[in-house]
mmCIF file of C-alpha atoms and ligand atoms in Angstrom:
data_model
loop_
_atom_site.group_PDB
_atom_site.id
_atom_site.type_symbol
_atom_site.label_atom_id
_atom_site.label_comp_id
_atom_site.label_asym_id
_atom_site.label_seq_id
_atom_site.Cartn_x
_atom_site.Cartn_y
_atom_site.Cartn_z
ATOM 1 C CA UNK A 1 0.000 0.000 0.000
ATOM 2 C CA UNK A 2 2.726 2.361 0.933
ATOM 3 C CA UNK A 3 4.696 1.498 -1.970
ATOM 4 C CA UNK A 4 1.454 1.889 -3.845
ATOM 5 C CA UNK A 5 1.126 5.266 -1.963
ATOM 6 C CA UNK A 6 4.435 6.535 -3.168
ATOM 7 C CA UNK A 7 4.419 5.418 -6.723
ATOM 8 C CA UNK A 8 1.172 7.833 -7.264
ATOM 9 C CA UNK A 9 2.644 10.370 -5.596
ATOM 10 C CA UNK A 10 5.621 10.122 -7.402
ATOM 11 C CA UNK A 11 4.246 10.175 -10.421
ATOM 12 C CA UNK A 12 2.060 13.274 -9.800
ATOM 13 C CA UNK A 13 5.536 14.875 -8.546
ATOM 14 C CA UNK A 14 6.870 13.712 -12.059
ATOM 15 C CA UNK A 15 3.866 15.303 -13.832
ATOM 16 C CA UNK A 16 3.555 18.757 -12.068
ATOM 17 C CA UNK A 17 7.311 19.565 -12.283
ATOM 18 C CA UNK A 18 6.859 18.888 -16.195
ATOM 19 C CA UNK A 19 3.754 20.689 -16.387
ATOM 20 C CA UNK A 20 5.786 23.767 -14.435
ATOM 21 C CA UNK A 21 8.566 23.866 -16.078
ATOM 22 C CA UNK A 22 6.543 23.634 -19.327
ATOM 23 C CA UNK A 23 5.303 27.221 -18.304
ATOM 24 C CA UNK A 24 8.578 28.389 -18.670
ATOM 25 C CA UNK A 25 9.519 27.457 -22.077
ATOM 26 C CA UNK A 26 8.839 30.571 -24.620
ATOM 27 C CA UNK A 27 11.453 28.333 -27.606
ATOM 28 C CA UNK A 28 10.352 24.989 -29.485
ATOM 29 C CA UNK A 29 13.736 24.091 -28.890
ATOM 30 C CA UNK A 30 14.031 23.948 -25.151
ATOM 31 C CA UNK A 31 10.723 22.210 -26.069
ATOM 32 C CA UNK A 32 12.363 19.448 -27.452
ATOM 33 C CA UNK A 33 14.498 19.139 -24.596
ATOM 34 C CA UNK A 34 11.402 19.236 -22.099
ATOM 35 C CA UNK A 35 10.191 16.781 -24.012
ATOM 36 C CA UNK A 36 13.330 13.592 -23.794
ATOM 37 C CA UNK A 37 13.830 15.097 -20.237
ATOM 38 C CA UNK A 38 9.491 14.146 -19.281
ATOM 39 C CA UNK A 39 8.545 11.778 -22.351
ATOM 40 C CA UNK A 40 11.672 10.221 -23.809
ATOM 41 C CA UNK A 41 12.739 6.646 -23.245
ATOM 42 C CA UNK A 42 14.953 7.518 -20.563
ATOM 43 C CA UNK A 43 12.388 9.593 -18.849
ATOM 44 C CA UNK A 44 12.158 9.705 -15.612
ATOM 45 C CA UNK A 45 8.571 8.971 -15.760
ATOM 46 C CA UNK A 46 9.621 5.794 -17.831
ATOM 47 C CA UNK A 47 11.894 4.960 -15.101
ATOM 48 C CA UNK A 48 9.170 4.624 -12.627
ATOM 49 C CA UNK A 49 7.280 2.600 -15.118
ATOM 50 C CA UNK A 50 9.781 0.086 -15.057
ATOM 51 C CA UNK A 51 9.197 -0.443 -11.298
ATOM 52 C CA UNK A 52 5.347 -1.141 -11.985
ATOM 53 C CA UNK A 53 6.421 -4.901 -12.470
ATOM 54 C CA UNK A 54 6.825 -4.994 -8.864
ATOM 55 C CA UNK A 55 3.515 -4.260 -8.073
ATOM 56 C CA UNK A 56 1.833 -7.634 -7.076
ATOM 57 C CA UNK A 57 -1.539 -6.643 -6.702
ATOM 58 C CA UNK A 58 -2.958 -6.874 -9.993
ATOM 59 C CA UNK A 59 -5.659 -4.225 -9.000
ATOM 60 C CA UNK A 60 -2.911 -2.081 -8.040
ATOM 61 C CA UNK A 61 -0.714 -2.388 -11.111
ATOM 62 C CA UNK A 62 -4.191 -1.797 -13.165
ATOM 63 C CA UNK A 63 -4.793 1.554 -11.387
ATOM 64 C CA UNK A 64 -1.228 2.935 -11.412
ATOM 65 C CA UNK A 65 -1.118 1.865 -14.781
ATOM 66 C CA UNK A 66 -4.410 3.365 -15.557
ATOM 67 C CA UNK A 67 -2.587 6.922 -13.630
ATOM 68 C CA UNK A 68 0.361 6.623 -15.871
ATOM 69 C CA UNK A 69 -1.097 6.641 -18.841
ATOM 70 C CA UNK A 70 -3.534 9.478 -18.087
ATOM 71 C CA UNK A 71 0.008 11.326 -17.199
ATOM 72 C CA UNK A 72 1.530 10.461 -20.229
ATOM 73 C CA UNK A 73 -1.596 11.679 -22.419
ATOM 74 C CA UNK A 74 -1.864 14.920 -20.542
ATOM 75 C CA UNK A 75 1.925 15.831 -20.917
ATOM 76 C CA UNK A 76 1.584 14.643 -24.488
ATOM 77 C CA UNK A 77 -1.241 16.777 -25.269
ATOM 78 C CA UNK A 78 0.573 19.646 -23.509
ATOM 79 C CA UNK A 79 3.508 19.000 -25.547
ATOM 80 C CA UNK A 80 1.445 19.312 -28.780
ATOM 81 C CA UNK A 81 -0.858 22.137 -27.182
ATOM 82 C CA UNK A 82 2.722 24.260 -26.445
ATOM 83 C CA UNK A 83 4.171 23.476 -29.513
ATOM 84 C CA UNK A 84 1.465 24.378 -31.444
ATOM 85 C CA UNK A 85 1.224 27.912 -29.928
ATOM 86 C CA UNK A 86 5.003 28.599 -29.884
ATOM 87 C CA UNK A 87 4.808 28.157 -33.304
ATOM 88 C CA UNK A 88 2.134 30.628 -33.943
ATOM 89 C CA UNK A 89 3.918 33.160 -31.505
ATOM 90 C CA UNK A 90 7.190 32.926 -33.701
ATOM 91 C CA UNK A 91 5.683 33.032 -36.653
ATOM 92 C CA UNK A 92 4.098 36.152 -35.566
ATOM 93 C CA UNK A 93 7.048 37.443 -34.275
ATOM 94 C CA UNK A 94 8.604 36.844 -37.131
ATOM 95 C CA UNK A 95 6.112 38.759 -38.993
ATOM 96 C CA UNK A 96 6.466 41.990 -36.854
ATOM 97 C CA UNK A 97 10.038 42.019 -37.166
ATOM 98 C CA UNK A 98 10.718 41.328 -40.562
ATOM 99 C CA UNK A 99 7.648 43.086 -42.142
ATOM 100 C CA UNK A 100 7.607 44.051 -45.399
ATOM 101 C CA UNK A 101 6.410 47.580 -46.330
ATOM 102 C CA UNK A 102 4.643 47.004 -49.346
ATOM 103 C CA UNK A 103 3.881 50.343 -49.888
ATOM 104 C CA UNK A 104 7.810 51.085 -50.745
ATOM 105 C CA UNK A 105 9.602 51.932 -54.130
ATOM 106 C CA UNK A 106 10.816 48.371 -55.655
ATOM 107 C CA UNK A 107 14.935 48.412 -56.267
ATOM 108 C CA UNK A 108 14.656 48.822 -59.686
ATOM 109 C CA UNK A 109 18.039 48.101 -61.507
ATOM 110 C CA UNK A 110 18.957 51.645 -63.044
ATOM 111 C CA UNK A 111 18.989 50.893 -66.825
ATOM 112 C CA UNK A 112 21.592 52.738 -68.815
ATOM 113 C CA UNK A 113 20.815 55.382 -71.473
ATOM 114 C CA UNK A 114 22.722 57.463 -74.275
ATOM 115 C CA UNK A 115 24.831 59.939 -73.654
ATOM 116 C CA UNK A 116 22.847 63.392 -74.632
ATOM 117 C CA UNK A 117 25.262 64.331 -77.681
ATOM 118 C CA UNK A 118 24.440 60.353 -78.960
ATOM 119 C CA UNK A 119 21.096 61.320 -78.959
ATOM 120 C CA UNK A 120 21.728 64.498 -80.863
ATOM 121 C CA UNK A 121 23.421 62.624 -83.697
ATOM 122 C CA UNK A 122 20.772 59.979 -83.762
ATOM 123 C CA UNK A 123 17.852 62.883 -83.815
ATOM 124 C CA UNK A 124 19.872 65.047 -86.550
ATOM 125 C CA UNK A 125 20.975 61.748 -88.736
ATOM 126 C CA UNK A 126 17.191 60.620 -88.376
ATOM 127 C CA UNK A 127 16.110 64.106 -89.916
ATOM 128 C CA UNK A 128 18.324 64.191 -93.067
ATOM 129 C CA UNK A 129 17.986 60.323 -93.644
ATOM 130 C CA UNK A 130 13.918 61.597 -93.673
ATOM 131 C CA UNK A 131 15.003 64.151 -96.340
ATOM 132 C CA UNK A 132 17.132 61.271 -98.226
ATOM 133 C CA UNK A 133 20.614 61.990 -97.109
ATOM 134 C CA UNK A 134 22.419 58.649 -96.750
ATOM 135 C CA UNK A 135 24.360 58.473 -93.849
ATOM 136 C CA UNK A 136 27.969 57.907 -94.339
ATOM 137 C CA UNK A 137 31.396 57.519 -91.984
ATOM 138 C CA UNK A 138 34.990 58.774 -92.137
ATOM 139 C CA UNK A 139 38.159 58.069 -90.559
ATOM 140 C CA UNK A 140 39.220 60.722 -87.699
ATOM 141 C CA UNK A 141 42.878 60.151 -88.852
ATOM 142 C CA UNK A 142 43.527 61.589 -91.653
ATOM 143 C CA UNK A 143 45.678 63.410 -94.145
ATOM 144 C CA UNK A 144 46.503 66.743 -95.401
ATOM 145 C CA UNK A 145 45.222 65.971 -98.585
ATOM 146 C CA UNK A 146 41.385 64.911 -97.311
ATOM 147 C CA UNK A 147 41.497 67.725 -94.445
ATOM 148 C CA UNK A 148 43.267 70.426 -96.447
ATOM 149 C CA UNK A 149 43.938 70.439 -100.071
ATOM 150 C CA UNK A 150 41.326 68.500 -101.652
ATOM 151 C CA UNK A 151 39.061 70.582 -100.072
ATOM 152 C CA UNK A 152 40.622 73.857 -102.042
ATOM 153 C CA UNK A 153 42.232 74.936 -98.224
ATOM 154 C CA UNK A 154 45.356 76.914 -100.192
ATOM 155 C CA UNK A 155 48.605 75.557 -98.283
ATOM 156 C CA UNK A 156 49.044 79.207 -96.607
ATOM 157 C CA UNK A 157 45.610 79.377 -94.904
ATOM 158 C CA UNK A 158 45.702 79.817 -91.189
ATOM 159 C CA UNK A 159 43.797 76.745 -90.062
ATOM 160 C CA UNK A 160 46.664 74.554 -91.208
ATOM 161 C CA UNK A 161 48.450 76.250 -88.799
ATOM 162 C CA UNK A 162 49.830 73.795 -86.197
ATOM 163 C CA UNK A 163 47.922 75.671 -83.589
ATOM 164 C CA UNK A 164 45.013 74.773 -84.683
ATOM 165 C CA UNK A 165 45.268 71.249 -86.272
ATOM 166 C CA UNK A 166 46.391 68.508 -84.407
ATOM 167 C CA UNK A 167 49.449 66.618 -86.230
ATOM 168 C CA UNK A 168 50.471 63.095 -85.337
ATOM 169 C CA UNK A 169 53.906 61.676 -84.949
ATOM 170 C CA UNK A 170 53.165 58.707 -87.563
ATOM 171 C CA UNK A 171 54.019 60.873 -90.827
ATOM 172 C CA UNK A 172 54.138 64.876 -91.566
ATOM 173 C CA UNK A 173 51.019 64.648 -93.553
ATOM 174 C CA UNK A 174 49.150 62.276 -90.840
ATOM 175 C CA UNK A 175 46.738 64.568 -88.405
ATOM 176 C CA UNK A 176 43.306 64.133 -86.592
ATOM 177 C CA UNK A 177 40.912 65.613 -88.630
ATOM 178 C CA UNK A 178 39.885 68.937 -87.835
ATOM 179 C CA UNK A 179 36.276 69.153 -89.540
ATOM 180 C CA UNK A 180 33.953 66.551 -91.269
ATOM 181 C CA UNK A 181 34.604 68.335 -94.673
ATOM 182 C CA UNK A 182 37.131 65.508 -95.002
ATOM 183 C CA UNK A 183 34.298 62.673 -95.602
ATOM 184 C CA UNK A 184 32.501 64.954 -98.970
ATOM 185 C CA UNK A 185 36.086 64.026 -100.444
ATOM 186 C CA UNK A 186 35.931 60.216 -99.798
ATOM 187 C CA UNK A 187 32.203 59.872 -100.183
ATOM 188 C CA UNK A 188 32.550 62.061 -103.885
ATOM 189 C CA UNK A 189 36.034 59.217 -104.738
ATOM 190 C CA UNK A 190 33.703 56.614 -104.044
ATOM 191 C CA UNK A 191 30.498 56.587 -106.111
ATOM 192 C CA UNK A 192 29.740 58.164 -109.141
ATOM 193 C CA UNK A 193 26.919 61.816 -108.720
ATOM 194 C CA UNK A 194 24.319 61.795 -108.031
ATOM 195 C CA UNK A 195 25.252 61.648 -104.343
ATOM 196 C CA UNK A 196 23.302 63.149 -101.255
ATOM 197 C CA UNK A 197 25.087 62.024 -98.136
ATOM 198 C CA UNK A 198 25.631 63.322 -94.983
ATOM 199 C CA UNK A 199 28.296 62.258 -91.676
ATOM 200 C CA UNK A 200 28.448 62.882 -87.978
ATOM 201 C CA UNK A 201 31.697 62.464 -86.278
ATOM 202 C CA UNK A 202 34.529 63.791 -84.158
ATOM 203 C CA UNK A 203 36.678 66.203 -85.226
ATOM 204 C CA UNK A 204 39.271 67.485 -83.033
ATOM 205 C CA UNK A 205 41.363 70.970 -83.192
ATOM 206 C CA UNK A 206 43.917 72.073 -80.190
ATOM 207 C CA UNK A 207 42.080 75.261 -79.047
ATOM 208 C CA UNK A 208 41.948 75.983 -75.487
ATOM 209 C CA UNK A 209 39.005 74.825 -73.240
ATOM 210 C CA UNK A 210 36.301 77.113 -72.464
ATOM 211 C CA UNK A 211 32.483 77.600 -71.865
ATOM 212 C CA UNK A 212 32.374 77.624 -75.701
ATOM 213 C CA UNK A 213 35.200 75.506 -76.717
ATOM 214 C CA UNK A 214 36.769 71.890 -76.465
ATOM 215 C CA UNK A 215 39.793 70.282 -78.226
ATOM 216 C CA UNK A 216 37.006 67.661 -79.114
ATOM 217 C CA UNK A 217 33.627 67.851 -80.048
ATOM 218 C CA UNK A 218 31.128 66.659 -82.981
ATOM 219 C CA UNK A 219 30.092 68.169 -86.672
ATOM 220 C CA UNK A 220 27.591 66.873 -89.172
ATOM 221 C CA UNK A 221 28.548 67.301 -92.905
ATOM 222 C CA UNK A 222 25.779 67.199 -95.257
ATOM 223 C CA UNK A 223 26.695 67.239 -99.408
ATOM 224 C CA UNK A 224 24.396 67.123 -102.347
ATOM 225 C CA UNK A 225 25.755 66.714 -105.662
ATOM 226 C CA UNK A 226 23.727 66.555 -108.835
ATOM 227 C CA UNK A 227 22.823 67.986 -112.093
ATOM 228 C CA UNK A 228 21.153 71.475 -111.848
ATOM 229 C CA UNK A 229 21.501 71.802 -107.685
ATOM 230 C CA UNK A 230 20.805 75.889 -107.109
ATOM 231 C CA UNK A 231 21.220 77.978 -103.329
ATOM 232 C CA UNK A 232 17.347 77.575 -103.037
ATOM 233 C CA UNK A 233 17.563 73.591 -102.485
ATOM 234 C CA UNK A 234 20.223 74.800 -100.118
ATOM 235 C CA UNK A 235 18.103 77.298 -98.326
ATOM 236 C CA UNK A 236 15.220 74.874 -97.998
ATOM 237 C CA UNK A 237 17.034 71.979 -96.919
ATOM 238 C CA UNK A 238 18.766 73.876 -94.187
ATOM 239 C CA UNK A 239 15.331 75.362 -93.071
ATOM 240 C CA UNK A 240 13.283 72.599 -93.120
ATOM 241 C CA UNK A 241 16.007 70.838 -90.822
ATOM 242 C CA UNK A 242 16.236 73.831 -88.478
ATOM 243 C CA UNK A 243 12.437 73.906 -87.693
ATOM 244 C CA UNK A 244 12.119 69.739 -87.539
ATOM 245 C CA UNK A 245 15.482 69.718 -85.267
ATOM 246 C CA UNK A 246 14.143 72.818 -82.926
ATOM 247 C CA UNK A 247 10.401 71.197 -83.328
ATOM 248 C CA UNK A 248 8.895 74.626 -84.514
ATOM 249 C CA UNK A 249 9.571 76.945 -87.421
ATOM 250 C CA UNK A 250 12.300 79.230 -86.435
ATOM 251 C CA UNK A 251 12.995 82.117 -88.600
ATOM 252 C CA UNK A 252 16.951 82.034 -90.452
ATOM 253 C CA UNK A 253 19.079 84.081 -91.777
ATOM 254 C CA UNK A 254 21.872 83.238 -94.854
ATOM 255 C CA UNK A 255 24.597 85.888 -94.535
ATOM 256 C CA UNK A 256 27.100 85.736 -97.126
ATOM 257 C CA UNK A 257 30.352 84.171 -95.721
ATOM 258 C CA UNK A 258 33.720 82.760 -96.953
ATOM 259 C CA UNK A 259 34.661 78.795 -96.839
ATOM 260 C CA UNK A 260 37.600 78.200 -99.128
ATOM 261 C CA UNK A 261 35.352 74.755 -100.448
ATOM 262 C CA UNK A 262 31.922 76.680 -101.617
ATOM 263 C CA UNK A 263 31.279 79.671 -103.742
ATOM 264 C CA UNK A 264 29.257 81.501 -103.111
ATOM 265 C CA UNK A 265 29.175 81.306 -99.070
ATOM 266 C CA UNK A 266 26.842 81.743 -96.621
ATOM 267 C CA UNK A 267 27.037 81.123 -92.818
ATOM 268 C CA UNK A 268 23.176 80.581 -91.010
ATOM 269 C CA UNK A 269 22.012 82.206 -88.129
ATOM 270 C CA UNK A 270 18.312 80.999 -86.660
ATOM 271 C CA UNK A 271 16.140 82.862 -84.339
ATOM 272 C CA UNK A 272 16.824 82.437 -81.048
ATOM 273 C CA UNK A 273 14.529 79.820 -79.695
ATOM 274 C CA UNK A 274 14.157 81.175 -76.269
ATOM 275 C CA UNK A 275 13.800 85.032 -77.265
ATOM 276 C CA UNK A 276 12.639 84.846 -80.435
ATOM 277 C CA UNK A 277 14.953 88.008 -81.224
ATOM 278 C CA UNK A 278 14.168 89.983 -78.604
ATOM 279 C CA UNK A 279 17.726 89.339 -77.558
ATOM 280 C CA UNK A 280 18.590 87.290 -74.163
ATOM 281 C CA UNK A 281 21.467 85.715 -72.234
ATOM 282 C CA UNK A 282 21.564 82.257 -74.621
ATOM 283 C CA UNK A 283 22.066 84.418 -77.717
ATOM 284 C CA UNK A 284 24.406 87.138 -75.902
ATOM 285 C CA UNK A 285 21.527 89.940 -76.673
ATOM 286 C CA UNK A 286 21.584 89.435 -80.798
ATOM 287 C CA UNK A 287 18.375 87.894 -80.861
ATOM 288 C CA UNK A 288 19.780 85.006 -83.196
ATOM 289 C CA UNK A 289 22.059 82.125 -83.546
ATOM 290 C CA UNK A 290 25.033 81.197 -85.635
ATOM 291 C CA UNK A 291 24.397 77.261 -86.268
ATOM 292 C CA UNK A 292 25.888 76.244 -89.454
ATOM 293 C CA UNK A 293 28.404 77.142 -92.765
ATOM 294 C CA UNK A 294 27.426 76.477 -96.096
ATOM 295 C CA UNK A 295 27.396 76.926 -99.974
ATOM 296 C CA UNK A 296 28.085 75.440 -103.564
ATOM 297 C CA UNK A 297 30.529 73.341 -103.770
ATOM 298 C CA UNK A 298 33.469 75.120 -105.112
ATOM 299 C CA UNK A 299 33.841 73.814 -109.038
ATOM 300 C CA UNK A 300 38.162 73.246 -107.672
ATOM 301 C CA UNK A 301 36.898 71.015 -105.465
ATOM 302 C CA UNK A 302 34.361 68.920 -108.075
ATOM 303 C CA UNK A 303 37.660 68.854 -110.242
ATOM 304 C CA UNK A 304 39.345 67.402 -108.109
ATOM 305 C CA UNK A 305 37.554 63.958 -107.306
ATOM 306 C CA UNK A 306 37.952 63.929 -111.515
ATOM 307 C CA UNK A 307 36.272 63.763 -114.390
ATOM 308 C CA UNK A 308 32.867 61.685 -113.271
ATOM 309 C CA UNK A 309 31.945 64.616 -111.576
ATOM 310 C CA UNK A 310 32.374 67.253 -114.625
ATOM 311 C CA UNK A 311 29.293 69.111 -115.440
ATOM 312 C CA UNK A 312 28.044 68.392 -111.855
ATOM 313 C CA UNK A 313 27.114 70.617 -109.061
ATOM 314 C CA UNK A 314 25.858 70.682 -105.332
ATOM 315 C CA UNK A 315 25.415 72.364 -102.171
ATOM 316 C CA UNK A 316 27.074 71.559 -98.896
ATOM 317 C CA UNK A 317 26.898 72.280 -95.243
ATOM 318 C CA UNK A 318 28.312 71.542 -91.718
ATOM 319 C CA UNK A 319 27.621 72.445 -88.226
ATOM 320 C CA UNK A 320 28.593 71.774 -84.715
ATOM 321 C CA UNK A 321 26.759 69.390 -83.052
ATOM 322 C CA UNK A 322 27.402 70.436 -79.399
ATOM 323 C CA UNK A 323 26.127 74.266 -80.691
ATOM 324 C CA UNK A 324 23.148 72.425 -81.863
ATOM 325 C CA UNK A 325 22.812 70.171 -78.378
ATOM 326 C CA UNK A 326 23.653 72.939 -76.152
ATOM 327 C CA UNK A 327 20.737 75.102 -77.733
ATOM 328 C CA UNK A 328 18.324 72.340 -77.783
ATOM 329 C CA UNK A 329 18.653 71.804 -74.552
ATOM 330 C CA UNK A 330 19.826 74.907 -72.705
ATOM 331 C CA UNK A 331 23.302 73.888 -71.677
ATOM 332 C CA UNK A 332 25.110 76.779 -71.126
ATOM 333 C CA UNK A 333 28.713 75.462 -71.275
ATOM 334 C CA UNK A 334 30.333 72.758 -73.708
ATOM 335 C CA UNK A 335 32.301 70.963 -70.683
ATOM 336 C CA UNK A 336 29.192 69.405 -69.315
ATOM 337 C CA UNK A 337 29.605 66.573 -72.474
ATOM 338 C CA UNK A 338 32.770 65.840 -71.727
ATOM 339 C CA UNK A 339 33.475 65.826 -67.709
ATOM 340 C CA UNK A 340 30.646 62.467 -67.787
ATOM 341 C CA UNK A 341 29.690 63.151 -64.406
ATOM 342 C CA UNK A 342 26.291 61.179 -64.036
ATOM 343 C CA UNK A 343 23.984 64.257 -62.354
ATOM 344 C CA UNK A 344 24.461 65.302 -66.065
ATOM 345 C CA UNK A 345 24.424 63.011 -68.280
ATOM 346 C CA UNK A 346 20.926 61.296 -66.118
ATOM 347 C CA UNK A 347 18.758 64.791 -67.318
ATOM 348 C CA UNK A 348 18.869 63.481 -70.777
HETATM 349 N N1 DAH B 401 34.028 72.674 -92.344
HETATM 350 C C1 DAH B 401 33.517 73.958 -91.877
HETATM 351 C C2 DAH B 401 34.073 74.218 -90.472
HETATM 352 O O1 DAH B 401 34.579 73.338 -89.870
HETATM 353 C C3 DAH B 401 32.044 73.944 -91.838
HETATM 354 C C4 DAH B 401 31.447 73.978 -93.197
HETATM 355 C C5 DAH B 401 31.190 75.188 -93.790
HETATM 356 C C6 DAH B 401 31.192 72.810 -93.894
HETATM 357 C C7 DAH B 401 30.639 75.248 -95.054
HETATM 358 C C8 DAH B 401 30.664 72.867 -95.171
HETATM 359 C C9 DAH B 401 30.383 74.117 -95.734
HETATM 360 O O2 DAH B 401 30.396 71.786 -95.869
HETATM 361 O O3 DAH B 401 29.860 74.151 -96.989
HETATM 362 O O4 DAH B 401 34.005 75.326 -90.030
#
């Protein structure tokens, strides 16, 4: 009886520690450990079930057994009731500290884009390729002969001075050319007239920087050579351009002008976009805009690609592209395309 006596009270003792301690656990894995130290085969509790074989009274054994087992099911179903909720309370807790604000900008990757002057070449090259100008390249190393003398420069004229052209150490003759002019020659040696081309590219001269200039920057060189090609194609093509590039019709004006490669001359000024010539700050208070050079193509020059090109005229033009870009956009200093810092180059 006493032994009887003990074994129930021991087993009680066994079951409210466990259910105690249980109150204590806030982690699934001291759970785990509550649960080999109260429920696992070497349990305490399975300990003292090992003694019930020494029970003789088979009344006895029946009703300890019969407490045992009601132990065992109620830590059990504690066990699943605790694990259950701790669970649920990490979960939640989870939740609350890693919630996601749905509400915030997604981390887009930035994307790149083209540089502002890449998307003045594309929009001007778009416009004459509209008009049927065939867009054509040139090398930016080049010789005397494209850059200077095929072009009717006489060998005496001041922009062959080293000051202004940039010579290379490969040959005398070898130098980075210092205006598109150079690709009418190659374009004319090529095919036979008619021809209506026009190229963007670099062309470099060694001229100090400043708001206004840069040892590099960008022209466009438009030619048209056929039979019977007058100043008045000229004049339209140039003004058509002007009001498709500046998205409005913009007023010009053709003075005459001297380029060694077209006779007669004329170098373009359009209204100023933001004033409309009522003079302001862009156009330094003269109401318009120098933009571009052009003419006939001096008949020297014709004779010089050869005979193919006898009995042929045409008309020909070039301007800067970083005038053209600076206007478009407002930029008040040519630097801003070349120092690539990022604040800039993003507007665009
Ligand atoms: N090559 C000239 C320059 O760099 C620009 C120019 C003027 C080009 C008149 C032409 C033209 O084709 O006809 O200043």
């Amino acid at each position: 009886m006493v032994f009887n006596e003990n074994f129930e009270i021991e087993l009680n003792n066994i079951k409210n520690e466990a259910l105690t301690k249980l109150t204590d656990i806030n982690k699934i894995d001291l759970l785990e450990i509550w649960k080999q130290e109260y429920l696992g085969r070497k349990s305490k509790f399975n300990d003292l079930l090992k003694l019930l074989g020494k029970i003789d009274s088979i009344e006895q054994k029946k009703s300890i057994g019969e407490l045992a087992n009601t132990i065992k099911e109620t830590l059990n179903q504690s066990y699943e009731n605790y694990q259950q909720s701790l669970s649920e309370l990490e979960i939640t807790k989870q939740i609350e500290t890693e919630s996601i604000d749905i509400t915030l900008p997604g981390l887009n990757r930035k994307s790149g884009h083209y540089h502002p002057l890449s998307l003045i070449c594309q929009r001007i090259g778009n416009i004459f390729q509209g008009m049927g100008f065939n867009q054509v390249f040139g090398p930016e190393i080049e010789t005397n002969y494209y850059n200077f003398d095929a072009l009717n420069i006489d060998f005496d004229h001041p922009a062959r001075d080293e000051q202004d052209t940039f010579y290379t150490n490969v040959a005398p003759h070898v130098l980075l050319r210092s205006q598109t002019s150079t690709v009418q020659i190659r374009a004319m040696e090529k095919t036979n007239p008619p021809l209506k081309i026009i190229s963007i590219g670099r062309v470099y001269r060694n001229e100090e920087i400043n708001a206004r200039k840069y040892p590099i920057f960008h022209q466009v060189e438009g030619l048209y050579v056929n039979k019977n090609v007058n100043f008045g194609q000229l004049k339209w093509t140039l003004q058509k351009f002007i009001n498709l590039f500046f998205e409005r019709d913009l007023k010009t004006r053709f003075r005459p002008d001297f380029f060694p490669f077209t006779e007669p001359s004329a170098e373009v000024d359009c209204e100023c976009p933001f004033c409309e010539t009522q003079g302001c700050k862009t156009c330094g208070y003269k109401g318009w805009l120098e933009i571009l050079g052009c003419g006939m193509v001096h008949p020297n020059v014709l004779k010089n690609i050869g005979p193919n090109y006898e009995n042929y005229e045409g008309f020909a033009f070039g301007m800067g592209v970083e005038r053209l870009a600076m206007i478009k956009f407002g930029i008040n200093d040519i630097r801003y395309f070349y120092n690539n810092d990022i604040r800039f180059i993003e507007q665009f």
